[in-house]
Coordinates of C-alpha atoms (C1' of nucleotides) in Angstrom, one line a residue:
Chain A
M109 CA -43.3 -5.4 -95.6
T110 CA -45.2 -6.5 -92.7
N111 CA -47.0 -3.7 -90.9
P112 CA -45.5 -3.1 -87.4
A113 CA -49.0 -2.2 -86.2
D114 CA -50.0 -5.8 -87.0
S115 CA -47.4 -7.1 -84.6
I116 CA -49.0 -5.3 -81.5
E117 CA -49.9 -7.6 -78.7
I118 CA -51.5 -6.5 -75.5
Q119 CA -49.5 -7.8 -72.6
N120 CA -51.3 -6.3 -69.6
V121 CA -54.5 -4.3 -68.8
V122 CA -55.0 -2.5 -65.6
A123 CA -58.5 -1.6 -64.6
S124 CA -60.3 -0.2 -61.5
T125 CA -63.8 -0.8 -60.1
G126 CA -65.8 -1.0 -56.9
I127 CA -68.5 -3.1 -55.4
G128 CA -70.2 -0.1 -53.6
Q129 CA -69.8 -1.9 -50.3
E130 CA -67.3 -1.7 -47.4
L131 CA -65.3 -4.9 -46.8
D132 CA -63.9 -6.6 -43.7
L133 CA -60.7 -7.8 -45.3
E134 CA -59.6 -9.8 -42.3
A135 CA -62.8 -12.0 -42.6
L136 CA -62.5 -12.0 -46.4
A137 CA -58.9 -13.3 -46.1
E138 CA -60.3 -16.3 -44.1
D139 CA -63.1 -17.1 -46.4
L140 CA -61.4 -16.6 -49.7
P141 CA -59.0 -19.7 -50.4
G142 CA -55.7 -18.3 -51.8
A143 CA -56.1 -14.7 -50.7
D144 CA -53.0 -12.9 -49.6
F145 CA -53.5 -10.1 -47.0
N146 CA -50.6 -8.5 -45.2
P147 CA -52.0 -5.2 -43.9
D148 CA -48.6 -4.4 -42.5
N149 CA -47.1 -4.4 -45.9
F150 CA -50.0 -3.2 -48.0
P151 CA -53.6 -2.2 -47.3
G152 CA -55.1 -4.2 -50.1
L153 CA -55.9 -8.0 -50.3
V154 CA -54.4 -9.8 -53.2
Y155 CA -56.6 -12.4 -55.0
R156 CA -55.5 -14.3 -58.1
T157 CA -57.7 -15.8 -60.7
Q158 CA -56.5 -18.7 -62.8
E159 CA -58.6 -18.4 -65.9
P160 CA -58.3 -15.9 -67.2
K161 CA -55.0 -15.3 -65.3
A162 CA -55.2 -12.1 -63.4
A163 CA -54.5 -10.4 -60.0
A164 CA -57.0 -8.3 -58.1
L165 CA -56.1 -6.0 -55.3
I166 CA -59.2 -5.6 -53.0
F167 CA -59.5 -2.8 -50.6
R168 CA -61.5 -2.1 -47.4
S169 CA -63.5 0.6 -49.3
G170 CA -64.8 -2.0 -51.7
K171 CA -62.7 -0.6 -54.5
I172 CA -60.8 -3.2 -56.6
V173 CA -57.9 -3.0 -58.9
C174 CA -57.3 -5.7 -61.6
T175 CA -54.0 -6.3 -63.3
G176 CA -52.3 -8.9 -65.3
A177 CA -55.1 -9.6 -67.8
K178 CA -54.3 -10.0 -71.4
S179 CA -57.3 -8.2 -72.8
I180 CA -60.2 -6.0 -71.8
D181 CA -62.5 -8.9 -72.1
D182 CA -60.2 -10.9 -69.7
V183 CA -60.5 -8.0 -67.2
H184 CA -64.3 -8.2 -67.3
E185 CA -64.2 -11.9 -67.0
A186 CA -61.8 -12.0 -64.1
L187 CA -63.7 -9.3 -62.1
G188 CA -66.9 -11.2 -62.9
I189 CA -65.4 -14.2 -61.3
I190 CA -64.5 -12.1 -58.2
F191 CA -67.9 -10.5 -58.0
E192 CA -69.5 -14.0 -57.9
K193 CA -67.0 -15.2 -55.3
L194 CA -68.1 -12.3 -53.1
R195 CA -71.8 -12.8 -53.6
G196 CA -71.2 -16.4 -52.7
L197 CA -69.9 -15.1 -49.5
Q198 CA -73.2 -13.2 -48.9
I199 CA -71.5 -9.9 -49.6
P200 CA -73.8 -7.5 -51.6
V201 CA -72.2 -6.6 -54.9
E202 CA -73.8 -4.1 -57.3
D203 CA -75.4 -5.5 -60.3
D204 CA -72.8 -4.6 -62.8
P205 CA -70.2 -2.4 -61.3
E206 CA -68.5 0.2 -63.7
I207 CA -65.1 -1.0 -64.7
T208 CA -62.5 1.6 -65.9
V209 CA -59.5 0.6 -67.9
Q210 CA -56.6 2.7 -66.5
N211 CA -53.6 1.4 -68.5
I212 CA -52.8 -0.9 -71.3
V213 CA -49.3 -2.3 -71.9
S214 CA -48.5 -3.5 -75.4
S215 CA -45.5 -4.8 -77.2
A216 CA -44.7 -4.5 -80.9
D217 CA -41.9 -5.1 -83.3
L218 CA -40.7 -2.4 -85.8
G219 CA -38.9 -5.0 -87.9
H220 CA -35.5 -3.3 -88.0
N221 CA -32.7 -2.6 -85.6
L222 CA -32.5 0.8 -84.2
N223 CA -29.7 3.1 -83.5
L224 CA -30.7 4.4 -80.1
N225 CA -28.0 7.1 -80.0
A226 CA -29.0 8.7 -83.2
L227 CA -32.7 8.3 -82.2
A228 CA -32.2 10.0 -78.9
I229 CA -30.8 13.1 -80.6
G230 CA -33.3 12.9 -83.5
L231 CA -36.5 12.6 -81.5
G232 CA -35.2 15.4 -79.3
L233 CA -33.4 15.1 -76.0
E234 CA -36.1 17.0 -74.3
D235 CA -38.6 14.2 -74.9
V236 CA -36.2 11.4 -74.5
E237 CA -34.5 9.4 -71.7
Y238 CA -31.8 7.2 -72.9
E239 CA -29.3 6.0 -70.2
P240 CA -27.9 2.7 -71.3
E241 CA -25.8 2.4 -68.2
Q242 CA -29.1 2.1 -66.2
F243 CA -31.6 0.6 -68.7
P244 CA -31.1 -0.7 -72.3
G245 CA -34.3 0.9 -73.6
L246 CA -34.9 4.5 -74.8
V247 CA -37.8 6.1 -73.1
Y248 CA -40.0 8.3 -75.4
R249 CA -42.9 10.4 -74.1
M250 CA -45.4 10.9 -76.9
D251 CA -47.9 13.7 -76.8
E252 CA -50.5 12.3 -79.2
P253 CA -51.6 9.7 -78.3
E254 CA -50.3 10.4 -74.7
V255 CA -48.3 7.3 -74.1
V256 CA -44.8 6.3 -73.2
I257 CA -42.8 4.1 -75.6
L258 CA -39.8 2.1 -74.7
L259 CA -37.6 1.4 -77.8
F260 CA -34.9 -1.2 -77.9
G261 CA -31.9 -1.8 -80.2
S262 CA -33.6 -4.9 -81.6
G263 CA -36.6 -2.8 -82.9
K264 CA -38.9 -4.3 -80.3
I265 CA -40.9 -1.7 -78.5
V266 CA -43.3 -1.4 -75.5
I267 CA -46.2 1.1 -75.4
T268 CA -47.7 1.9 -72.1
G269 CA -49.7 4.5 -70.4
G270 CA -52.7 4.4 -72.8
K271 CA -56.3 3.8 -71.8
R272 CA -57.7 2.8 -75.2
T273 CA -56.9 -0.2 -77.4
D274 CA -56.4 2.3 -80.3
D275 CA -53.7 4.2 -78.4
A276 CA -51.0 1.5 -79.1
E277 CA -51.9 1.3 -82.8
E278 CA -51.8 5.1 -83.2
A279 CA -48.6 5.3 -81.2
V280 CA -47.0 2.7 -83.5
E281 CA -48.0 4.5 -86.6
E282 CA -46.7 7.8 -85.2
I283 CA -43.4 6.4 -84.0
V284 CA -42.8 4.7 -87.3
E285 CA -43.5 7.9 -89.1
R286 CA -41.2 9.9 -86.9
I287 CA -38.3 7.3 -87.2
E288 CA -38.7 7.1 -90.9
G289 CA -38.8 10.8 -91.2
L290 CA -35.5 10.9 -89.5
G291 CA -34.2 8.3 -91.9
L292 CA -33.4 6.0 -89.0
L293 CA -35.6 3.0 -89.7
G294 CA -33.6 0.3 -91.5
Chain B
R267 CA -42.8 41.2 -37.0
L268 CA -39.8 40.6 -35.0
R269 CA -40.5 36.8 -35.2
K270 CA -40.8 36.9 -39.0
W271 CA -37.6 38.8 -39.3
Q272 CA -35.8 36.3 -37.1
E273 CA -37.3 33.5 -39.2
R274 CA -35.9 35.1 -42.3
I275 CA -32.5 35.3 -40.8
R276 CA -32.7 31.6 -39.7
T277 CA -34.0 30.7 -43.2
K278 CA -31.1 32.5 -44.8
D279 CA -28.8 30.9 -42.4
A280 CA -30.0 27.4 -43.2
G281 CA -29.8 28.1 -46.9
E282 CA -26.3 29.2 -46.6
R283 CA -25.4 26.2 -44.6
N284 CA -27.1 23.9 -47.1
L285 CA -25.2 25.4 -50.0
Q286 CA -21.9 25.4 -48.1
F287 CA -22.6 21.7 -47.3
A288 CA -23.5 20.9 -50.8
L289 CA -20.4 22.6 -52.1
S290 CA -18.1 20.9 -49.7
E291 CA -19.7 17.5 -50.5
I292 CA -19.1 18.1 -54.3
D293 CA -15.6 19.0 -53.5
R294 CA -15.0 16.0 -51.3
M295 CA -16.5 13.5 -53.8
A296 CA -14.8 15.1 -56.7
S297 CA -11.4 14.8 -54.9
A298 CA -12.0 11.2 -54.2
L299 CA -12.8 10.8 -57.9
G300 CA -9.8 12.6 -59.0
V301 CA -11.9 15.2 -60.9
P302 CA -10.1 18.3 -62.1
R303 CA -11.0 21.6 -60.4
S304 CA -12.6 23.1 -63.5
V305 CA -15.1 20.3 -63.5
R306 CA -15.8 20.8 -59.9
E307 CA -16.8 24.4 -60.7
V308 CA -19.3 23.1 -63.3
A309 CA -20.7 20.8 -60.7
S310 CA -21.1 23.8 -58.4
V311 CA -22.8 25.8 -61.0
I312 CA -25.3 23.0 -61.7
Y313 CA -26.1 22.7 -57.9
R314 CA -26.8 26.5 -57.7
R315 CA -29.0 26.5 -60.6
A316 CA -31.0 23.5 -59.2
L317 CA -31.2 25.5 -55.9
N318 CA -32.4 28.6 -57.7
E319 CA -35.1 26.7 -59.6
D320 CA -36.3 25.1 -56.4
L321 CA -35.6 21.6 -57.4
I322 CA -34.3 20.4 -54.1
R323 CA -37.8 19.2 -53.2
G324 CA -39.4 15.8 -52.7
R325 CA -36.3 13.8 -52.2
S326 CA -35.3 12.1 -48.9
I327 CA -32.1 11.6 -47.2
E328 CA -31.3 7.9 -47.8
G329 CA -27.6 7.6 -48.1
V330 CA -25.8 6.6 -44.9
S331 CA -22.2 6.0 -44.5
T332 CA -20.3 7.9 -41.9
A333 CA -22.5 8.4 -39.0
A334 CA -21.3 11.9 -38.0
L335 CA -21.8 13.3 -41.4
Y336 CA -25.1 11.6 -41.8
A337 CA -26.2 13.2 -38.5
A338 CA -25.0 16.6 -39.6
C339 CA -26.9 16.0 -42.7
R340 CA -30.1 15.2 -40.9
V341 CA -29.7 18.3 -38.6
I342 CA -29.5 20.5 -41.8
Y343 CA -32.2 18.7 -43.5
R344 CA -34.5 19.1 -40.4
R345 CA -33.8 22.8 -40.1
A346 CA -34.3 23.4 -43.8
L347 CA -37.5 21.4 -43.4
N348 CA -38.7 23.6 -40.6
E349 CA -38.0 26.7 -42.5
D350 CA -40.0 25.3 -45.3
L351 CA -37.1 25.5 -47.7
I352 CA -36.1 22.1 -48.8
R353 CA -39.3 20.1 -48.2
G354 CA -37.8 16.7 -48.8
R355 CA -35.2 16.5 -51.5
S356 CA -31.7 15.5 -50.3
I357 CA -28.8 17.9 -50.6
E358 CA -26.5 15.0 -51.0
G359 CA -28.5 13.4 -53.7
V360 CA -28.6 16.6 -55.6
S361 CA -24.9 17.3 -55.0
T362 CA -23.9 13.9 -56.2
A363 CA -26.2 14.0 -59.3
A364 CA -24.7 17.5 -60.1
L365 CA -21.2 16.1 -59.9
Y366 CA -22.3 13.2 -62.2
A367 CA -23.8 15.5 -64.6
A368 CA -20.8 18.0 -64.5
C369 CA -18.5 15.1 -65.3
R370 CA -20.6 14.2 -68.3
Q371 CA -21.0 17.7 -69.6
E372 CA -17.1 18.0 -69.5
G373 CA -16.6 14.9 -71.4
I374 CA -14.9 13.0 -68.6
P375 CA -17.7 10.8 -67.3
R376 CA -17.8 8.7 -64.2
S377 CA -20.1 5.7 -64.1
L378 CA -22.9 5.8 -61.6
D379 CA -21.1 3.0 -59.8
E380 CA -18.0 5.1 -59.4
V381 CA -19.9 8.2 -58.2
A382 CA -21.9 6.0 -55.7
D383 CA -18.6 4.7 -54.3
V384 CA -17.7 8.2 -53.1
S385 CA -21.2 9.3 -52.3
R386 CA -23.4 8.6 -49.2
V387 CA -26.4 8.2 -51.4
P388 CA -27.4 4.9 -53.1
Q389 CA -26.8 4.6 -56.8
K390 CA -30.4 4.1 -57.5
E391 CA -31.3 7.6 -56.0
I392 CA -28.3 9.2 -57.7
G393 CA -29.6 8.0 -61.2
R394 CA -33.0 9.1 -60.3
T395 CA -32.0 12.5 -59.2
Y396 CA -29.7 12.9 -62.2
R397 CA -32.6 12.2 -64.5
Y398 CA -34.8 14.7 -62.6
I399 CA -32.4 17.6 -62.5
S400 CA -31.3 16.9 -66.1
Q401 CA -34.9 17.2 -67.2
E402 CA -35.8 20.2 -65.1
L403 CA -32.7 22.1 -65.9
G404 CA -32.8 21.2 -69.6
L405 CA -29.2 19.9 -69.6
E406 CA -29.9 17.8 -72.7
L407 CA -26.7 15.7 -72.2
K408 CA -26.1 13.3 -75.0
P409 CA -25.7 9.5 -74.1
V410 CA -22.3 8.8 -72.7
D411 CA -19.6 7.9 -75.3
P412 CA -17.7 4.8 -74.3
K413 CA -14.6 6.3 -75.9
Q414 CA -14.5 8.8 -73.0
F415 CA -13.7 6.0 -70.5
V416 CA -10.7 4.8 -72.5
P417 CA -8.0 7.1 -71.3
R418 CA -8.8 6.8 -67.6
F419 CA -9.3 3.1 -67.6
A420 CA -6.3 2.4 -69.8
S421 CA -4.0 4.5 -67.7
A422 CA -5.4 2.8 -64.5
L423 CA -4.2 -0.5 -66.2
Q424 CA -0.9 1.1 -67.3
L425 CA -1.6 0.5 -71.0
S426 CA 0.2 2.4 -73.8
E427 CA -1.2 5.1 -76.1
E428 CA -1.2 2.5 -78.8
V429 CA -3.6 0.3 -76.9
Q430 CA -5.8 3.3 -76.2
S431 CA -6.1 4.3 -79.9
K432 CA -6.7 0.7 -80.8
A433 CA -9.5 0.6 -78.3
T434 CA -10.9 3.7 -79.6
E435 CA -10.9 2.3 -83.1
I436 CA -12.6 -0.8 -82.0
I437 CA -15.3 1.2 -80.3
D438 CA -15.8 3.3 -83.4
V439 CA -16.0 0.4 -85.8
S440 CA -18.4 -1.7 -83.7
A441 CA -20.6 1.3 -82.7
E442 CA -20.8 2.1 -86.5
Q443 CA -22.1 -1.4 -87.0
G444 CA -24.9 -0.9 -84.5
L445 CA -23.5 -2.9 -81.7
L446 CA -23.7 -0.1 -79.2
S447 CA -27.5 0.4 -78.9
G448 CA -28.7 -0.5 -75.4
K449 CA -25.2 -1.6 -74.2
S450 CA -23.6 -0.2 -71.0
P451 CA -20.9 2.3 -72.1
T452 CA -18.5 1.1 -69.4
G453 CA -18.9 -2.5 -70.5
F454 CA -18.4 -1.6 -74.2
A455 CA -15.2 0.4 -73.3
A456 CA -13.9 -2.4 -71.1
A457 CA -14.3 -5.0 -73.8
A458 CA -12.6 -2.8 -76.4
I459 CA -9.7 -2.1 -74.0
Y460 CA -9.4 -5.8 -73.3
A461 CA -9.4 -6.7 -77.1
A462 CA -6.8 -3.9 -77.8
S463 CA -4.6 -5.1 -75.0
L464 CA -4.5 -8.5 -76.7
L465 CA -3.9 -7.1 -80.2
C466 CA -1.1 -4.9 -79.0
N467 CA 0.6 -7.7 -77.0
E468 CA 0.1 -5.8 -73.8
K469 CA -2.4 -8.4 -72.4
K470 CA -4.5 -7.6 -69.4
T471 CA -6.8 -10.4 -68.0
Q472 CA -10.5 -9.9 -68.2
R473 CA -10.5 -9.7 -64.4
E474 CA -8.2 -6.9 -64.4
V475 CA -10.2 -4.8 -66.9
A476 CA -13.4 -5.8 -65.2
D477 CA -12.2 -4.4 -61.9
V478 CA -11.1 -1.1 -63.3
A479 CA -14.3 -0.6 -65.2
Q480 CA -16.5 -2.1 -62.5
V481 CA -18.3 -4.6 -64.8
T482 CA -18.2 -8.4 -64.7
E483 CA -16.0 -10.7 -66.8
V484 CA -19.1 -12.1 -68.3
T485 CA -20.1 -8.6 -69.8
I486 CA -16.5 -8.2 -71.1
R487 CA -16.7 -11.6 -72.8
N488 CA -19.9 -11.0 -74.4
R489 CA -19.0 -7.5 -75.8
Y490 CA -15.6 -8.8 -76.7
Q491 CA -17.0 -11.5 -78.9
E492 CA -19.2 -9.1 -80.8
Q493 CA -16.5 -6.5 -81.3
I494 CA -14.0 -8.9 -82.6
E495 CA -16.4 -10.1 -85.1
A496 CA -17.3 -6.5 -86.1
M497 CA -13.6 -5.8 -86.6
G498 CA -13.4 -8.7 -89.0
F499 CA -11.1 -10.8 -86.8
R500 CA -11.9 -14.2 -85.4
Chain C
dG117 C1' -42.3 9.8 -52.1
dC118 C1' -43.2 4.6 -50.4
dT119 C1' -45.7 0.2 -50.0
dT120 C1' -48.3 -4.1 -53.9
dT121 C1' -49.9 -6.2 -58.5
dA122 C1' -48.6 -7.6 -63.7
dA123 C1' -46.5 -7.4 -68.1
dA124 C1' -43.1 -6.7 -72.0
dA125 C1' -38.5 -5.2 -73.8
dA126 C1' -32.8 -6.4 -73.3
dG127 C1' -28.7 -5.7 -70.5
dT128 C1' -26.3 -6.8 -66.4
dA129 C1' -25.3 -9.4 -62.2
dA130 C1' -25.4 -12.9 -58.8
dT131 C1' -26.0 -17.9 -57.9
dT132 C1' -26.3 -22.6 -59.1
dT133 C1' -25.2 -26.6 -61.7
Chain D
dA37 C1' -18.9 -21.7 -68.6
dA38 C1' -23.7 -22.2 -69.2
dA39 C1' -28.3 -22.0 -67.1
dT40 C1' -31.4 -19.9 -63.7
dT41 C1' -33.1 -16.3 -61.1
dA42 C1' -33.6 -11.6 -60.4
dC43 C1' -33.2 -6.8 -60.8
dT44 C1' -33.1 -2.2 -63.9
dT45 C1' -37.2 1.1 -66.9
dT46 C1' -42.3 2.6 -68.0
dT47 C1' -47.5 2.8 -66.7
dA48 C1' -52.1 3.0 -63.7
dA49 C1' -55.3 2.4 -59.8
dA50 C1' -56.2 1.4 -54.9
dA51 C1' -55.4 3.3 -48.9
dG52 C1' -52.3 5.0 -45.8
dC53 C1' -48.0 6.4 -44.0

DNA sequence: GCTTTAAAAAGTAATTT
DNA sequence: AAATTACTTTTAAAAGC
């Protein structure tokens, strides 16, 4: 009788921001201990924070992508650390750069095993991708909220593509309702 | 005006060539897979539909095996690109994906591994292209049924009808108990055939079955244990 | 389309012990 | 034969090929 929505855990938050200042990544790679910069492979410089654990991709334009954080607060904290590091290097950083959450990845547990074959047909083959030869999860694209849900035989699920914390909760309620409506939830 | 006319002819030429190439590729791969002529025709129809709906865009030629054919493929690709016809997508990828889809539609599926063995395109691209054309053409193919692999695998192993029907029964019973969700259809079929061969005293080793189904012995062992339990043996 | 980053889910595969 | 490592899928942004 536990509510699947209560089992939701945010696993990763992706966000973007910018310091409003062009950067010399070659020089930054020298001054920032632990920075990875391989312009031949990728134009961004990779910098990882320990607490909270996250990875940032810093670009020449001054734009930054932060990923790996476990919450929106952690994203702000990690980026705050990076902003301070840059200021410490005499690089001008805007007072409080706007941070935009781009994607939230969450996991949850529906609490019952799922018959993915029946679910693929029940949810509608046009909205479903289920190719167990290639991947064990059923991929379901939901319209409202606009997210992608990966459903597994164990009843564990992954919700991704949402930008708001509420998206995962709404998605879980919606998918539970749909599966129950099909009589396919335990 | 004359140039435009010539361009049109060239465009039509390239298109014809591409189609001819695609169809001959489908035929070559189908022969290598031992696919009946009726199914080859379905593959051809799917390819033509993909062409008509302009889906041969955005994919690159990646598969390389025989240098000569790869070169021919590149020439065609470049021509089509110059004529602004194909813009990226590979004829081979779409041909192979069409064949894979046709086999499924006809109920005699080949695994992506098997199709990749006779294609010049990597398995990853075949799977991706299949998902793309399947979605765009609205093929709506149901998930592959492991039972559909039984006759072909069992006959390759020279197993009797009795083993085949036993394997089919094992698949039905274990799938009924929810063991199939998320599992590879080939691995599931392979394990059932292995189990059935034991039960019918026509034992094949896990390695023999694994080779035919192109899965590992570890996978057969894992699925076998679950299926035996589902059947109430052990 | 590709390149890089991170994270979960579960299956399969290749190595190593 | 068991344990480890690694890859499959989805998502989003960044700059550039």
